[in-house]
């Protein structure tokens, strides 16, 4: 089990959307690390990303990718077809 899913930040959604709008962004790339070192997306990562994509779309903000950085590499939601 990926420990990062236990540390899901409930304020990530409003913070991400508010910051994107404040910057007048039309597209964003989400990036975070997994302290465990395993970049595999957790169920919580996938769910939060879906929520951010759904909230951003009607506001005209596209989510191009969500990248998770780990000790030995990274995972791209776009490459994994999760976005």
Coordinates of C-alpha atoms in Angstrom, one line a residue:
X1 CA 0.0 0.0 0.0
X2 CA 1.3 3.4 -0.9
X3 CA 1.7 5.6 2.2
X4 CA 1.0 8.8 0.3
X5 CA -2.7 7.9 0.0
X6 CA -2.8 8.1 3.8
X7 CA -1.6 11.7 3.6
X8 CA -4.1 13.0 1.0
X9 CA -4.6 16.7 1.3
X10 CA -8.2 17.7 1.3
X11 CA -7.4 21.3 0.5
X12 CA -5.6 20.3 -2.7
X13 CA -8.7 20.7 -4.9
X14 CA -9.7 24.3 -3.9
X15 CA -6.1 25.4 -3.7
X16 CA -5.3 24.1 -7.1
X17 CA -8.3 25.6 -8.8
X18 CA -8.0 29.0 -7.0
X19 CA -4.3 29.2 -7.8
X20 CA -4.9 28.3 -11.5
X21 CA -7.6 31.0 -11.8
X22 CA -5.5 33.6 -10.0
X23 CA -2.7 33.0 -12.4
X24 CA -5.2 33.2 -15.3
X25 CA -4.0 29.7 -16.4
X26 CA -5.6 27.9 -19.3
X27 CA -3.8 24.7 -18.6
X28 CA -1.9 23.1 -15.7
X29 CA 0.3 20.2 -14.9
X30 CA 0.1 18.7 -11.5
X31 CA 3.3 17.4 -9.9
X32 CA 4.0 15.9 -6.5
X33 CA 6.3 13.3 -4.9
X34 CA 5.7 10.1 -3.1
X35 CA 7.9 10.0 0.1
X36 CA 7.8 6.2 -0.2
X37 CA 9.9 6.5 -3.4
X38 CA 7.3 4.5 -5.4
X39 CA 5.8 6.8 -8.1
X40 CA 2.8 4.4 -8.7
X41 CA -0.4 6.5 -8.5
X42 CA -2.5 5.5 -5.5
X43 CA -6.3 5.3 -5.6
X44 CA -6.4 8.6 -3.7
X45 CA -4.1 10.2 -6.3
X46 CA -6.4 9.0 -9.1
X47 CA -9.5 10.2 -7.4
X48 CA -8.1 13.6 -6.5
X49 CA -6.9 14.1 -10.1
X50 CA -10.4 13.2 -11.5
X51 CA -11.9 15.8 -9.1
X52 CA -9.4 18.5 -10.2
X53 CA -10.0 17.7 -13.9
X54 CA -13.8 17.9 -13.4
X55 CA -13.6 21.1 -11.4
X56 CA -11.2 22.8 -13.8
X57 CA -12.9 21.9 -17.1
X58 CA -16.0 24.2 -16.8
X59 CA -13.6 27.0 -15.8
X60 CA -11.7 26.6 -19.0
X61 CA -8.6 25.2 -17.4
X62 CA -7.2 22.0 -18.9
X63 CA -5.2 19.5 -16.9
X64 CA -2.4 18.3 -19.2
X65 CA -0.8 15.8 -16.9
X66 CA -0.2 14.7 -13.3
X67 CA 3.3 13.6 -12.7
X68 CA 4.3 11.7 -9.5
X69 CA 8.0 11.7 -8.7
X70 CA 9.6 8.8 -6.9
X71 CA 13.1 7.7 -5.9
X72 CA 13.8 5.8 -9.1
X73 CA 11.7 7.7 -11.6
X74 CA 8.3 9.1 -12.2
X75 CA 4.8 8.2 -13.4
X76 CA 2.7 10.3 -15.8
X77 CA -1.1 10.1 -15.7
X78 CA -1.2 11.0 -19.4
X79 CA 1.2 8.2 -20.3
X80 CA -0.7 5.8 -18.1
X81 CA -4.0 6.9 -19.8
X82 CA -5.4 8.1 -16.5
X83 CA -6.1 11.5 -17.9

